mmCIF file of C-alpha atoms in Angstrom:
data_model
loop_
_atom_site.group_PDB
_atom_site.id
_atom_site.type_symbol
_atom_site.label_atom_id
_atom_site.label_comp_id
_atom_site.label_asym_id
_atom_site.label_seq_id
_atom_site.Cartn_x
_atom_site.Cartn_y
_atom_site.Cartn_z
ATOM 1 C CA MET A 4 192.447 -110.433 58.279
ATOM 2 C CA THR A 5 192.024 -107.191 60.243
ATOM 3 C CA THR A 6 192.988 -103.860 58.725
ATOM 4 C CA PHE A 7 195.267 -102.807 61.580
ATOM 5 C CA GLU A 8 197.881 -104.679 63.590
ATOM 6 C CA ARG A 9 198.989 -103.323 66.956
ATOM 7 C CA HIS A 10 202.185 -104.035 68.884
ATOM 8 C CA THR A 11 203.321 -102.498 72.171
ATOM 9 C CA LEU A 12 206.996 -101.991 72.958
ATOM 10 C CA ASP A 13 208.378 -102.625 76.440
ATOM 11 C CA ASN A 14 208.335 -98.890 77.214
ATOM 12 C CA GLY A 15 204.612 -98.591 76.380
ATOM 13 C CA LEU A 16 204.946 -97.085 72.888
ATOM 14 C CA ARG A 17 202.478 -98.556 70.398
ATOM 15 C CA LEU A 18 203.122 -99.478 66.780
ATOM 16 C CA LEU A 19 200.076 -99.536 64.513
ATOM 17 C CA THR A 20 200.415 -100.908 60.999
ATOM 18 C CA ALA A 21 198.063 -100.942 58.028
ATOM 19 C CA PRO A 22 199.540 -103.003 55.185
ATOM 20 C CA VAL A 23 198.434 -102.142 51.642
ATOM 21 C CA ALA A 24 200.178 -104.756 49.518
ATOM 22 C CA GLN A 25 199.598 -103.083 46.142
ATOM 23 C CA ALA A 26 200.893 -99.678 47.288
ATOM 24 C CA GLN A 27 204.201 -98.329 46.033
ATOM 25 C CA SER A 28 204.493 -95.872 48.911
ATOM 26 C CA VAL A 29 204.558 -95.875 52.685
ATOM 27 C CA THR A 30 203.343 -93.269 55.180
ATOM 28 C CA CYS A 31 205.316 -93.080 58.424
ATOM 29 C CA MET A 32 203.468 -91.123 61.087
ATOM 30 C CA ILE A 33 203.902 -90.469 64.792
ATOM 31 C CA MET A 34 200.854 -89.242 66.675
ATOM 32 C CA LEU A 35 200.692 -88.186 70.295
ATOM 33 C CA ALA A 36 197.792 -87.908 72.692
ATOM 34 C CA ALA A 37 198.793 -84.327 73.449
ATOM 35 C CA GLY A 38 197.658 -81.068 71.912
ATOM 36 C CA SER A 39 196.560 -77.606 72.904
ATOM 37 C CA ARG A 40 194.168 -79.025 75.508
ATOM 38 C CA TYR A 41 197.250 -80.045 77.477
ATOM 39 C CA GLU A 42 198.464 -76.463 77.881
ATOM 40 C CA THR A 43 198.118 -73.980 80.717
ATOM 41 C CA LYS A 44 197.086 -70.340 80.508
ATOM 42 C CA GLU A 45 200.781 -69.411 80.444
ATOM 43 C CA THR A 46 201.730 -71.906 77.724
ATOM 44 C CA ASN A 47 198.721 -71.543 75.385
ATOM 45 C CA GLY A 48 200.013 -72.070 71.848
ATOM 46 C CA ILE A 49 203.125 -74.062 72.806
ATOM 47 C CA ALA A 50 201.858 -77.364 71.305
ATOM 48 C CA HIS A 51 201.513 -75.709 67.886
ATOM 49 C CA PHE A 52 204.743 -73.717 68.319
ATOM 50 C CA SER A 53 206.587 -76.962 69.174
ATOM 51 C CA GLU A 54 205.350 -78.480 65.920
ATOM 52 C CA HIS A 55 207.147 -75.680 64.055
ATOM 53 C CA MET A 56 210.358 -76.063 66.051
ATOM 54 C CA PHE A 57 210.735 -79.784 65.391
ATOM 55 C CA PHE A 58 211.560 -78.904 61.769
ATOM 56 C CA LYS A 59 214.340 -76.427 62.671
ATOM 57 C CA GLY A 60 217.313 -78.716 63.192
ATOM 58 C CA THR A 61 218.760 -81.579 65.230
ATOM 59 C CA GLU A 62 222.270 -82.458 66.352
ATOM 60 C CA LYS A 63 222.612 -84.802 63.354
ATOM 61 C CA ARG A 64 220.860 -82.462 60.890
ATOM 62 C CA PRO A 65 221.607 -79.005 62.324
ATOM 63 C CA THR A 66 219.434 -76.818 60.101
ATOM 64 C CA ALA A 67 215.929 -76.809 58.662
ATOM 65 C CA LYS A 68 217.467 -76.874 55.185
ATOM 66 C CA GLN A 69 219.413 -80.052 55.916
ATOM 67 C CA ILE A 70 216.257 -81.783 57.092
ATOM 68 C CA SER A 71 214.244 -80.659 54.075
ATOM 69 C CA THR A 72 217.106 -81.502 51.683
ATOM 70 C CA GLU A 73 217.234 -85.080 52.981
ATOM 71 C CA ILE A 74 213.470 -85.414 52.577
ATOM 72 C CA ASP A 75 213.591 -83.874 49.084
ATOM 73 C CA SER A 76 216.424 -86.219 48.075
ATOM 74 C CA ILE A 77 214.065 -89.193 48.358
ATOM 75 C CA GLY A 78 211.105 -87.370 46.767
ATOM 76 C CA ALA A 79 209.128 -87.485 50.013
ATOM 77 C CA GLU A 80 206.530 -85.214 51.581
ATOM 78 C CA PHE A 81 206.575 -84.284 55.255
ATOM 79 C CA ASN A 82 204.419 -82.161 57.475
ATOM 80 C CA ALA A 83 202.718 -81.961 60.860
ATOM 81 C CA PHE A 84 199.432 -80.892 62.427
ATOM 82 C CA THR A 85 198.242 -79.864 65.879
ATOM 83 C CA GLY A 86 194.769 -80.416 67.292
ATOM 84 C CA LYS A 87 193.322 -79.857 70.734
ATOM 85 C CA GLU A 88 193.731 -83.492 71.778
ATOM 86 C CA TYR A 89 196.448 -84.811 69.471
ATOM 87 C CA THR A 90 199.520 -83.837 67.454
ATOM 88 C CA GLY A 91 200.875 -85.662 64.414
ATOM 89 C CA TYR A 92 204.069 -85.728 62.351
ATOM 90 C CA TYR A 93 204.521 -87.669 59.126
ATOM 91 C CA VAL A 94 206.713 -88.488 56.152
ATOM 92 C CA LYS A 95 205.199 -89.997 53.008
ATOM 93 C CA CYS A 96 207.633 -91.572 50.558
ATOM 94 C CA ALA A 97 208.346 -94.392 48.109
ATOM 95 C CA ALA A 98 208.386 -97.670 50.022
ATOM 96 C CA GLU A 99 212.096 -98.281 49.349
ATOM 97 C CA HIS A 100 212.987 -95.189 51.412
ATOM 98 C CA ARG A 101 211.036 -96.183 54.534
ATOM 99 C CA ASP A 102 214.070 -96.353 56.821
ATOM 100 C CA VAL A 103 215.298 -92.912 55.781
ATOM 101 C CA ALA A 104 211.856 -91.458 56.461
ATOM 102 C CA LEU A 105 211.679 -93.099 59.888
ATOM 103 C CA ASP A 106 215.177 -91.975 60.796
ATOM 104 C CA VAL A 107 214.467 -88.334 59.941
ATOM 105 C CA LEU A 108 211.081 -88.379 61.674
ATOM 106 C CA VAL A 109 212.396 -89.878 64.906
ATOM 107 C CA ASP A 110 215.493 -87.683 64.865
ATOM 108 C CA MET A 111 213.289 -84.590 64.693
ATOM 109 C CA LEU A 112 211.118 -85.710 67.601
ATOM 110 C CA ARG A 113 213.945 -86.959 69.820
ATOM 111 C CA ASN A 114 216.865 -84.669 69.063
ATOM 112 C CA SER A 115 215.585 -81.266 67.971
ATOM 113 C CA LYS A 116 217.789 -78.483 69.353
ATOM 114 C CA PHE A 117 215.148 -75.844 70.157
ATOM 115 C CA ASP A 118 217.810 -73.214 69.641
ATOM 116 C CA SER A 119 216.902 -69.943 71.373
ATOM 117 C CA GLU A 120 217.732 -67.812 68.316
ATOM 118 C CA GLU A 121 215.563 -70.042 66.124
ATOM 119 C CA ILE A 122 212.738 -69.794 68.668
ATOM 120 C CA ASP A 123 212.873 -66.001 68.622
ATOM 121 C CA ARG A 124 212.972 -65.951 64.822
ATOM 122 C CA GLU A 125 210.016 -68.326 64.544
ATOM 123 C CA LYS A 126 207.908 -66.154 66.852
ATOM 124 C CA GLY A 127 207.501 -63.728 63.975
ATOM 125 C CA VAL A 128 206.297 -66.539 61.721
ATOM 126 C CA ILE A 129 203.738 -67.675 64.311
ATOM 127 C CA ILE A 130 202.482 -64.113 64.849
ATOM 128 C CA GLU A 131 201.918 -63.752 61.098
ATOM 129 C CA GLU A 132 200.128 -67.111 61.035
ATOM 130 C CA MET A 133 197.909 -65.771 63.827
ATOM 131 C CA ASN A 134 197.184 -62.595 61.882
ATOM 132 C CA MET A 135 196.163 -64.681 58.876
ATOM 133 C CA TYR A 136 193.912 -66.835 61.085
ATOM 134 C CA PHE A 137 192.212 -63.900 62.798
ATOM 135 C CA ASP A 138 191.783 -62.134 59.444
ATOM 136 C CA THR A 139 190.058 -65.179 57.926
ATOM 137 C CA PRO A 140 186.568 -65.241 59.458
ATOM 138 C CA ARG A 141 185.657 -68.539 57.798
ATOM 139 C CA ASP A 142 188.419 -70.144 59.899
ATOM 140 C CA TYR A 143 188.222 -67.981 63.014
ATOM 141 C CA ILE A 144 184.471 -68.460 63.520
ATOM 142 C CA GLY A 145 185.234 -71.963 64.810
ATOM 143 C CA GLY A 146 187.400 -70.490 67.547
ATOM 144 C CA VAL A 147 184.719 -67.982 68.531
ATOM 145 C CA TYR A 148 182.121 -70.775 68.664
ATOM 146 C CA GLU A 149 184.265 -73.064 70.826
ATOM 147 C CA GLU A 150 185.073 -70.209 73.198
ATOM 148 C CA LEU A 151 181.320 -69.720 73.601
ATOM 149 C CA LEU A 152 180.807 -73.435 74.252
ATOM 150 C CA TYR A 153 183.725 -74.146 76.571
ATOM 151 C CA GLY A 154 184.730 -70.788 78.001
ATOM 152 C CA ASP A 155 188.090 -69.936 79.554
ATOM 153 C CA GLN A 156 189.647 -73.406 79.619
ATOM 154 C CA PRO A 157 191.881 -75.248 77.141
ATOM 155 C CA LEU A 158 189.067 -76.590 74.928
ATOM 156 C CA GLY A 159 187.832 -73.012 74.587
ATOM 157 C CA TRP A 160 191.210 -71.554 73.620
ATOM 158 C CA ASP A 161 192.585 -71.230 70.087
ATOM 159 C CA ILE A 162 195.115 -73.913 69.155
ATOM 160 C CA ILE A 163 197.421 -71.266 67.733
ATOM 161 C CA GLY A 164 197.600 -69.565 71.129
ATOM 162 C CA ARG A 165 197.774 -65.926 72.109
ATOM 163 C CA LYS A 166 200.331 -63.384 70.954
ATOM 164 C CA GLU A 167 201.522 -62.648 74.482
ATOM 165 C CA THR A 168 202.189 -66.312 75.324
ATOM 166 C CA VAL A 169 203.987 -66.888 72.012
ATOM 167 C CA ARG A 170 206.172 -63.806 72.482
ATOM 168 C CA GLU A 171 207.095 -64.856 76.025
ATOM 169 C CA ALA A 172 207.974 -68.471 75.173
ATOM 170 C CA THR A 173 211.532 -69.593 75.983
ATOM 171 C CA ARG A 174 213.415 -72.826 75.475
ATOM 172 C CA ASP A 175 212.399 -73.838 79.002
ATOM 173 C CA THR A 176 208.735 -73.384 78.045
ATOM 174 C CA PHE A 177 209.107 -75.957 75.274
ATOM 175 C CA MET A 178 211.149 -78.385 77.365
ATOM 176 C CA GLY A 179 208.622 -78.270 80.192
ATOM 177 C CA TYR A 180 205.744 -79.120 77.856
ATOM 178 C CA LEU A 181 207.597 -81.841 75.939
ATOM 179 C CA ASP A 182 209.116 -83.472 79.031
ATOM 180 C CA ARG A 183 205.645 -83.706 80.543
ATOM 181 C CA TRP A 184 203.647 -85.070 77.608
ATOM 182 C CA TYR A 185 205.970 -86.556 74.967
ATOM 183 C CA LYS A 186 206.214 -89.947 76.659
ATOM 184 C CA PRO A 187 205.939 -93.435 75.091
ATOM 185 C CA SER A 188 202.578 -94.100 76.745
ATOM 186 C CA ARG A 189 201.092 -91.190 74.755
ATOM 187 C CA MET A 190 202.872 -91.993 71.504
ATOM 188 C CA VAL A 191 201.720 -94.196 68.612
ATOM 189 C CA VAL A 192 203.834 -94.893 65.550
ATOM 190 C CA GLY A 193 201.669 -95.577 62.511
ATOM 191 C CA ILE A 194 202.910 -97.103 59.268
ATOM 192 C CA GLY A 195 200.578 -97.535 56.321
ATOM 193 C CA GLY A 196 201.158 -98.824 52.800
ATOM 194 C CA ASN A 197 203.937 -101.078 51.560
ATOM 195 C CA LEU A 198 205.462 -101.848 54.964
ATOM 196 C CA GLY A 199 208.602 -103.738 53.946
ATOM 197 C CA GLU A 200 210.644 -106.105 56.098
ATOM 198 C CA GLY A 201 211.865 -105.748 59.674
ATOM 199 C CA LEU A 202 209.584 -102.878 60.579
ATOM 200 C CA ARG A 203 209.010 -103.762 64.215
ATOM 201 C CA GLU A 204 212.730 -104.228 64.775
ATOM 202 C CA ARG A 205 213.478 -100.877 63.150
ATOM 203 C CA VAL A 206 210.945 -99.020 65.299
ATOM 204 C CA THR A 207 212.264 -100.760 68.417
ATOM 205 C CA GLU A 208 215.804 -99.740 67.471
ATOM 206 C CA LEU A 209 214.772 -96.094 67.044
ATOM 207 C CA LEU A 210 212.315 -95.687 69.916
ATOM 208 C CA GLY A 211 212.583 -98.713 72.211
ATOM 209 C CA ASN A 212 214.972 -96.923 74.573
ATOM 210 C CA LEU A 213 212.748 -93.852 74.958
ATOM 211 C CA GLU A 214 212.290 -93.474 78.692
ATOM 212 C CA ALA A 215 208.851 -94.444 79.961
ATOM 213 C CA GLY A 216 206.971 -92.213 82.354
ATOM 214 C CA GLU A 217 203.515 -91.521 83.713
ATOM 215 C CA THR A 218 201.995 -88.261 82.558
ATOM 216 C CA GLY A 219 198.526 -88.096 84.052
ATOM 217 C CA GLY A 220 195.965 -86.404 81.853
ATOM 218 C CA PRO A 221 194.637 -82.957 81.039
ATOM 219 C CA ASP A 222 192.344 -81.184 83.451
ATOM 220 C CA PRO A 223 188.763 -82.454 83.253
ATOM 221 C CA LEU A 224 186.301 -80.327 81.341
ATOM 222 C CA ALA A 225 184.575 -77.798 83.559
ATOM 223 C CA PRO A 226 180.825 -77.182 83.219
ATOM 224 C CA PRO A 227 179.965 -74.902 80.283
ATOM 225 C CA PRO A 228 179.868 -71.196 81.146
ATOM 226 C CA LYS A 229 176.522 -69.573 81.767
ATOM 227 C CA ASN A 230 177.256 -66.340 79.935
ATOM 228 C CA GLY A 231 174.500 -66.238 77.378
ATOM 229 C CA ARG A 232 173.822 -68.169 74.200
ATOM 230 C CA VAL A 233 175.442 -65.732 71.769
ATOM 231 C CA LYS A 234 179.000 -64.495 71.264
ATOM 232 C CA VAL A 235 179.688 -61.690 68.783
ATOM 233 C CA PHE A 236 183.156 -60.860 67.483
ATOM 234 C CA THR A 237 182.902 -57.395 65.979
ATOM 235 C CA LYS A 238 184.706 -57.019 62.654
ATOM 236 C CA GLN A 239 184.016 -54.642 59.799
ATOM 237 C CA SER A 240 183.235 -56.768 56.764
ATOM 238 C CA ASP A 241 180.892 -57.203 53.828
ATOM 239 C CA GLN A 242 179.937 -60.721 54.913
ATOM 240 C CA ALA A 243 179.033 -62.217 58.270
ATOM 241 C CA HIS A 244 180.071 -65.690 59.397
ATOM 242 C CA ILE A 245 177.955 -67.656 61.810
ATOM 243 C CA SER A 246 178.116 -70.948 63.677
ATOM 244 C CA LEU A 247 174.839 -72.118 65.184
ATOM 245 C CA GLY A 248 174.493 -75.377 67.047
ATOM 246 C CA VAL A 249 174.052 -77.327 70.249
ATOM 247 C CA PRO A 250 176.337 -79.297 72.580
ATOM 248 C CA SER A 251 176.323 -82.977 71.568
ATOM 249 C CA TYR A 252 178.046 -86.239 72.540
ATOM 250 C CA PRO A 253 181.680 -87.252 73.140
ATOM 251 C CA LEU A 254 183.574 -89.480 70.706
ATOM 252 C CA VAL A 255 182.704 -92.819 72.259
ATOM 253 C CA HIS A 256 178.947 -92.620 72.756
ATOM 254 C CA PRO A 257 176.328 -95.277 72.008
ATOM 255 C CA ASP A 258 174.486 -92.875 69.675
ATOM 256 C CA ARG A 259 177.540 -91.590 67.786
ATOM 257 C CA TYR A 260 176.443 -93.135 64.484
ATOM 258 C CA ALA A 261 172.918 -91.749 64.719
ATOM 259 C CA LEU A 262 174.429 -88.348 65.544
ATOM 260 C CA GLN A 263 176.613 -88.593 62.436
ATOM 261 C CA ILE A 264 173.537 -89.233 60.302
ATOM 262 C CA VAL A 265 171.726 -86.258 61.861
ATOM 263 C CA ALA A 266 174.691 -84.034 60.921
ATOM 264 C CA THR A 267 174.873 -85.505 57.410
ATOM 265 C CA ILE A 268 171.173 -85.009 56.683
ATOM 266 C CA LEU A 269 171.359 -81.450 57.951
ATOM 267 C CA GLY A 270 174.509 -80.332 56.201
ATOM 268 C CA GLY A 271 176.498 -82.995 54.352
ATOM 269 C CA GLY A 272 176.781 -82.300 50.630
ATOM 270 C CA MET A 273 174.987 -80.108 48.134
ATOM 271 C CA SER A 274 171.631 -81.860 48.476
ATOM 272 C CA SER A 275 171.512 -81.541 52.268
ATOM 273 C CA ARG A 276 168.700 -79.711 54.007
ATOM 274 C CA LEU A 277 170.789 -76.691 54.957
ATOM 275 C CA PHE A 278 172.370 -76.285 51.524
ATOM 276 C CA SER A 279 169.027 -76.658 49.794
ATOM 277 C CA GLU A 280 167.158 -74.245 52.059
ATOM 278 C CA VAL A 281 169.784 -71.652 52.982
ATOM 279 C CA ARG A 282 171.636 -71.361 49.668
ATOM 280 C CA GLU A 283 169.530 -72.792 46.855
ATOM 281 C CA ARG A 284 166.039 -71.755 47.932
ATOM 282 C CA ARG A 285 166.680 -68.510 49.831
ATOM 283 C CA GLY A 286 170.057 -67.340 48.480
ATOM 284 C CA LEU A 287 171.247 -66.389 51.961
ATOM 285 C CA ALA A 288 174.772 -67.815 51.805
ATOM 286 C CA TYR A 289 177.522 -68.875 49.432
ATOM 287 C CA TYR A 290 178.720 -71.673 51.698
ATOM 288 C CA VAL A 291 176.795 -73.514 54.384
ATOM 289 C CA PHE A 292 177.360 -76.895 55.983
ATOM 290 C CA GLY A 293 176.429 -78.905 59.049
ATOM 291 C CA ILE A 294 178.750 -81.167 61.000
ATOM 292 C CA ASN A 295 179.281 -82.814 64.358
ATOM 293 C CA HIS A 296 182.659 -82.414 66.026
ATOM 294 C CA SER A 297 183.413 -84.475 69.113
ATOM 295 C CA TYR A 298 186.229 -84.593 71.654
ATOM 296 C CA THR A 299 186.883 -87.366 74.166
ATOM 297 C CA ASP A 300 184.417 -85.844 76.651
ATOM 298 C CA ALA A 301 182.403 -83.223 74.753
ATOM 299 C CA GLY A 302 180.978 -82.428 71.348
ATOM 300 C CA SER A 303 178.870 -80.085 69.269
ATOM 301 C CA LEU A 304 176.430 -80.446 66.391
ATOM 302 C CA PHE A 305 176.467 -77.190 64.443
ATOM 303 C CA ALA A 306 175.957 -75.397 61.154
ATOM 304 C CA GLN A 307 178.346 -72.820 59.729
ATOM 305 C CA ALA A 308 177.699 -70.300 56.972
ATOM 306 C CA GLY A 309 178.954 -67.101 55.395
ATOM 307 C CA VAL A 310 175.929 -64.819 54.943
ATOM 308 C CA ASP A 311 174.793 -61.414 53.707
ATOM 309 C CA ILE A 312 175.157 -58.975 56.621
ATOM 310 C CA ASN A 313 171.803 -57.418 55.722
ATOM 311 C CA ARG A 314 170.010 -60.783 55.842
ATOM 312 C CA ILE A 315 171.772 -62.363 58.790
ATOM 313 C CA ASP A 316 168.563 -62.527 60.845
ATOM 314 C CA ASP A 317 166.908 -64.585 58.102
ATOM 315 C CA ALA A 318 169.922 -66.884 57.946
ATOM 316 C CA VAL A 319 169.938 -67.503 61.700
ATOM 317 C CA THR A 320 166.207 -68.185 61.907
ATOM 318 C CA THR A 321 166.291 -70.425 58.813
ATOM 319 C CA ILE A 322 169.142 -72.564 60.187
ATOM 320 C CA ALA A 323 167.492 -72.753 63.607
ATOM 321 C CA ALA A 324 164.238 -73.821 61.947
ATOM 322 C CA GLU A 325 166.013 -76.658 60.100
ATOM 323 C CA LEU A 326 167.513 -77.875 63.376
ATOM 324 C CA ARG A 327 164.108 -77.838 65.067
ATOM 325 C CA LYS A 328 162.466 -79.529 62.076
ATOM 326 C CA ILE A 329 164.634 -82.646 62.151
ATOM 327 C CA ALA A 330 163.892 -83.022 65.859
ATOM 328 C CA ALA A 331 160.149 -82.486 65.446
ATOM 329 C CA ASP A 332 159.474 -84.414 62.228
ATOM 330 C CA GLY A 333 162.298 -86.922 61.880
ATOM 331 C CA VAL A 334 163.412 -88.109 58.435
ATOM 332 C CA PRO A 335 161.688 -90.148 55.716
ATOM 333 C CA ALA A 336 163.119 -93.509 54.674
ATOM 334 C CA ASP A 337 164.661 -92.327 51.397
ATOM 335 C CA GLU A 338 166.469 -89.422 53.040
ATOM 336 C CA LEU A 339 167.776 -91.705 55.781
ATOM 337 C CA GLU A 340 169.123 -94.091 53.152
ATOM 338 C CA LYS A 341 170.786 -91.232 51.274
ATOM 339 C CA GLY A 342 172.361 -89.974 54.493
ATOM 340 C CA LYS A 343 173.769 -93.391 55.276
ATOM 341 C CA ASN A 344 175.178 -93.848 51.791
ATOM 342 C CA PHE A 345 176.716 -90.375 51.837
ATOM 343 C CA SER A 346 178.410 -91.051 55.192
ATOM 344 C CA LYS A 347 179.690 -94.455 54.149
ATOM 345 C CA GLY A 348 180.850 -93.241 50.749
ATOM 346 C CA ARG A 349 182.822 -90.297 52.097
ATOM 347 C CA PHE A 350 184.347 -92.508 54.795
ATOM 348 C CA VAL A 351 185.457 -95.148 52.289
ATOM 349 C CA LEU A 352 186.962 -92.479 50.026
ATOM 350 C CA SER A 353 189.004 -91.132 52.947
ATOM 351 C CA LEU A 354 190.621 -94.563 53.397
ATOM 352 C CA GLU A 355 191.713 -95.044 49.782
ATOM 353 C CA SER A 356 195.307 -93.867 50.314
ATOM 354 C CA PRO A 357 197.794 -95.368 52.796
ATOM 355 C CA GLN A 358 197.995 -91.945 54.444
ATOM 356 C CA GLY A 359 194.225 -91.713 54.909
ATOM 357 C CA LEU A 360 194.028 -95.269 56.212
ATOM 358 C CA ILE A 361 196.750 -94.928 58.848
ATOM 359 C CA LEU A 362 195.493 -91.468 59.856
ATOM 360 C CA PHE A 363 192.068 -92.972 60.598
ATOM 361 C CA GLY A 364 193.616 -95.775 62.649
ATOM 362 C CA LEU A 365 195.925 -93.465 64.572
ATOM 363 C CA ARG A 366 193.193 -91.013 65.523
ATOM 364 C CA LYS A 367 191.108 -93.877 66.868
ATOM 365 C CA GLU A 368 194.043 -95.444 68.710
ATOM 366 C CA VAL A 369 195.225 -92.165 70.228
ATOM 367 C CA LEU A 370 191.837 -90.765 71.234
ATOM 368 C CA GLU A 371 189.827 -93.921 71.928
ATOM 369 C CA GLY A 372 192.469 -96.515 72.788
ATOM 370 C CA ARG A 373 191.653 -98.856 69.912
ATOM 371 C CA ALA A 374 191.785 -98.905 66.113
ATOM 372 C CA PRO A 375 188.631 -100.667 64.905
ATOM 373 C CA ASP A 376 188.324 -102.272 61.526
ATOM 374 C CA PRO A 377 186.596 -99.788 59.168
ATOM 375 C CA GLN A 378 183.828 -102.328 58.639
ATOM 376 C CA GLU A 379 182.767 -101.738 62.240
ATOM 377 C CA LEU A 380 181.955 -98.115 61.421
ATOM 378 C CA LEU A 381 180.162 -99.051 58.217
ATOM 379 C CA ASP A 382 178.051 -101.550 60.161
ATOM 380 C CA GLY A 383 177.330 -98.925 62.821
ATOM 381 C CA ILE A 384 176.059 -96.495 60.198
ATOM 382 C CA ASP A 385 173.951 -99.206 58.544
ATOM 383 C CA ALA A 386 172.283 -100.015 61.874
ATOM 384 C CA VAL A 387 170.903 -96.489 62.389
ATOM 385 C CA THR A 388 167.103 -96.279 62.156
ATOM 386 C CA ASP A 389 164.783 -93.347 61.587
ATOM 387 C CA GLU A 390 163.728 -93.674 65.236
ATOM 388 C CA ASP A 391 167.380 -93.314 66.289
ATOM 389 C CA VAL A 392 167.785 -90.160 64.227
ATOM 390 C CA GLN A 393 164.717 -88.461 65.665
ATOM 391 C CA ARG A 394 165.474 -89.585 69.228
ATOM 392 C CA VAL A 395 168.993 -88.132 69.081
ATOM 393 C CA ALA A 396 167.790 -84.926 67.421
ATOM 394 C CA GLN A 397 165.118 -84.489 70.086
ATOM 395 C CA ASP A 398 167.650 -85.173 72.838
ATOM 396 C CA LEU A 399 170.031 -82.498 71.608
ATOM 397 C CA ILE A 400 168.061 -79.791 69.810
ATOM 398 C CA GLU A 401 166.158 -77.559 72.212
ATOM 399 C CA ASP A 402 165.894 -73.774 72.095
ATOM 400 C CA GLU A 403 167.646 -73.261 75.439
ATOM 401 C CA ARG A 404 170.617 -75.335 74.219
ATOM 402 C CA LEU A 405 171.160 -73.355 70.994
ATOM 403 C CA ARG A 406 174.458 -71.461 70.815
ATOM 404 C CA LEU A 407 175.346 -68.853 68.182
ATOM 405 C CA ALA A 408 178.728 -67.323 67.305
ATOM 406 C CA VAL A 409 178.864 -64.357 64.905
ATOM 407 C CA ILE A 410 181.698 -62.508 63.189
ATOM 408 C CA GLY A 411 180.665 -59.305 61.449
ATOM 409 C CA PRO A 412 179.913 -55.588 61.878
ATOM 410 C CA PHE A 413 177.681 -56.139 64.903
ATOM 411 C CA ASP A 414 178.028 -55.436 68.602
ATOM 412 C CA ASP A 415 174.604 -56.332 69.980
ATOM 413 C CA ALA A 416 174.314 -59.928 71.171
ATOM 414 C CA ASP A 417 170.794 -59.369 72.481
ATOM 415 C CA ARG A 418 169.319 -58.948 69.000
ATOM 416 C CA PHE A 419 170.598 -62.424 68.122
ATOM 417 C CA GLU A 420 169.485 -63.948 71.436
ATOM 418 C CA LYS A 421 165.906 -63.109 70.495
ATOM 419 C CA LEU A 422 166.224 -65.018 67.219
ATOM 420 C CA LEU A 423 166.932 -68.288 69.054
ATOM 421 C CA ASP A 424 163.580 -68.459 70.861
#
């Protein structure tokens, strides 16, 4: 039996289910293939802002308190998240309350009022969320790094948006974005856990009459900007934050599993190369990790660390040396095996809850058009060889492809450019 079952309604909306017979709970989630990448310069931040507004009241449940009271009355949890290529909304509850959870979730997405006074009030909340984000270098360094990689286009913009676009948003701004992208063809309902009876009929009743429509897609990714390999965001601080990496592969790429192992060996866990060398051996950072992050048509393999401002040059050259080393020397058999086991173990742990299981399936379905059985990924990881790891590392890691983002009390990008050669 496969882990996921997929049904498509007449209007194009997909229903993805992941039954977990022994579970006492159910996670009801709606994910859309629409996020901040689908914005324009004038609407940057509206995908995230919309996420907030869906919780502010519907015709049936006019206030945010009424929505939260109904969720609290069944002991449920609800929340939402916005990415660059997807947005998700969910309610997690005891299985017996599935229909209540679905009703509230769909009501929010279909019937939210987007009241102008509520919009203006929420602008202050968003601005404060922005201030927190920009004042937290460990979070904001990712935005600086992606702006360096992708430049002045949606993948290079912050999900949270810009203060001027948030302040200027009106009800029409929201309606224009939602009417364009919130269509059944971009929407997947995911239910994981103790599913109960009559689920397909219930989803059809709630969403089967949602009007179908073609949306097109986001603008294709433009070539990366040729504006240097380093971006410095000047901020007075006692610690610098850096992201150093290279452009990599998109989500669906033949070498995606080998790339995952490269990232794991470099920076996954407390015995990884970067942790051992940068923190344990040299004492250059409190936190350091390596990861690969891919979109549907782009990606990056990078390391991130918070480092002593007086030893930042050592940190940059040490991380760069570890990147070059895995490309030049490859990995021994025991380290390859450890990397595979780490990747598989962390993946399996992420699927242990109904919420984690359906979230995995939905991300795959929304971004890649299919929800594979988890065993397919485990088999893909198992098939990676040491030759694959070195070949991928050599393909990606070259000095001229290195990109470095820095947040700290610096204003001279040239000094860092020299460290990358």
